[in-house]
Structure formats: structure tokens, C-alpha cells
Coordinates of C-alpha atoms in Angstrom, one line a residue:
X1 CA 66.2 79.5 11.7
X2 CA 62.9 80.8 13.0
X3 CA 62.3 82.7 9.8
X4 CA 62.9 79.7 7.7
X5 CA 60.6 77.6 9.9
X6 CA 57.8 80.2 9.4
X7 CA 58.2 80.2 5.6
X8 CA 58.4 76.4 5.3
X9 CA 55.4 76.0 7.5
X10 CA 53.5 78.5 5.4
X11 CA 54.4 76.6 2.2
X12 CA 53.3 73.3 3.8
X13 CA 50.0 74.9 4.8
X14 CA 49.4 76.1 1.3
X15 CA 50.1 72.6 0.0
X16 CA 47.7 71.1 2.5
X17 CA 45.1 73.8 1.6
X18 CA 44.7 72.4 -1.8
X19 CA 42.9 69.5 -0.1
X20 CA 40.5 71.8 1.6
X21 CA 39.3 75.4 1.5
X22 CA 41.9 77.9 0.4
X23 CA 40.8 81.1 2.0
X24 CA 41.5 80.8 5.7
X25 CA 44.6 78.6 5.2
X26 CA 46.1 81.0 2.7
X27 CA 45.5 84.0 5.0
X28 CA 47.2 82.2 7.9
X29 CA 50.1 81.2 5.7
X30 CA 50.6 84.8 4.5
X31 CA 50.5 86.0 8.1
X32 CA 53.4 83.5 8.9
X33 CA 55.5 84.8 6.0
X34 CA 54.8 88.4 7.0
X35 CA 55.8 87.5 10.6
X36 CA 59.1 86.2 9.4
X37 CA 60.0 89.7 8.4
X38 CA 58.9 91.4 11.7
X39 CA 61.0 90.4 14.6
X40 CA 58.4 91.0 17.3
X41 CA 55.9 88.8 15.4
X42 CA 58.1 85.7 15.1
X43 CA 57.3 84.1 18.5
X44 CA 53.6 84.6 18.3
X45 CA 53.6 83.2 14.7
X46 CA 55.6 80.1 15.9
X47 CA 53.1 79.6 18.7
X48 CA 50.3 79.8 16.2
X49 CA 52.0 77.1 14.0
X50 CA 52.4 74.9 17.1
X51 CA 48.7 75.3 18.0
X52 CA 47.6 74.8 14.4
X53 CA 49.7 71.6 13.9
X54 CA 48.8 70.1 17.2
X55 CA 45.1 70.8 16.4
X56 CA 45.5 69.0 13.1
X57 CA 47.3 66.1 14.8
X58 CA 44.6 65.8 17.5
X59 CA 41.9 65.6 14.8
X60 CA 43.9 63.0 12.9
X61 CA 44.5 61.0 16.1
X62 CA 40.8 61.0 16.9
X63 CA 40.0 59.9 13.3
X64 CA 42.6 57.1 13.6
X65 CA 41.1 56.1 17.0
X66 CA 37.6 55.9 15.5
X67 CA 38.4 54.4 12.0
X68 CA 41.5 52.4 12.6
X69 CA 45.0 52.7 11.0
X70 CA 44.7 54.6 7.7
X71 CA 47.0 54.5 4.7
X72 CA 50.7 55.5 4.8
X73 CA 50.1 59.0 3.4
X74 CA 47.7 59.9 6.2
X75 CA 50.0 58.5 8.9
X76 CA 52.9 60.4 7.4
X77 CA 51.0 63.7 7.5
X78 CA 50.1 63.0 11.1
X79 CA 53.7 62.4 12.0
X80 CA 54.9 65.5 10.1
X81 CA 52.4 67.6 12.0
X82 CA 53.7 66.4 15.3
X83 CA 57.3 66.9 14.2
X84 CA 56.5 70.4 13.1
X85 CA 55.0 71.2 16.5
X86 CA 58.0 69.9 18.3
X87 CA 60.4 71.9 16.1
X88 CA 58.3 75.0 17.0
X89 CA 58.7 74.2 20.7
X90 CA 62.4 73.7 20.2
X91 CA 62.7 77.1 18.4
X92 CA 60.8 78.9 21.2
X93 CA 62.8 77.3 24.0
X94 CA 66.3 77.3 22.5
X95 CA 66.4 80.2 20.0

């Protein structure tokens, strides 16, 4: 389950990277996929996903607070980032 989480998160990051700069996001996504094959790197990789998604969510929340409610796509991405972070917490705690 943890390995699948890492690979899906990497794919989602690559999808989001098309909206921004590829370099850093692509490198982070590759590191998550690599970590899915190395048992001792799985937990640190999941923690990095949690921090990454919560960072994105906080930035989106600040933008929503300053600009008001955006379109449905933006709110959906915000909710998916929060859900992804909570799935990561669940995997760390219960797996």
C-alpha cells in the first residue's frame, strides 16, 4: 500500500508539474518512485509527500483567503492535496 501511495503521488506531481517548472518536481517524483523500491526509504518519502502536499495546501489556502473562493478545479486540487497528506499520515501510523 505504501509503495502504491508513493508511485501515485509521484504521478500526480508529474501531472501538476506541467503547470509549473518541470525540473525540481520531476526530480522529487523520481525520488519517490525510487523510494518505493527501497524499504528503508519508504517512510522518509511518505513524510516528504506529507510535507509537500501540506505546503501546497497552505499556499492555496492563503490564496483563497486573499482572493476569495476560486473555481471548482482549484478547490478540487486543494482538497486532493489535503486528502493525500491525510492518507500519508494514515500510512505512517497504521502500516
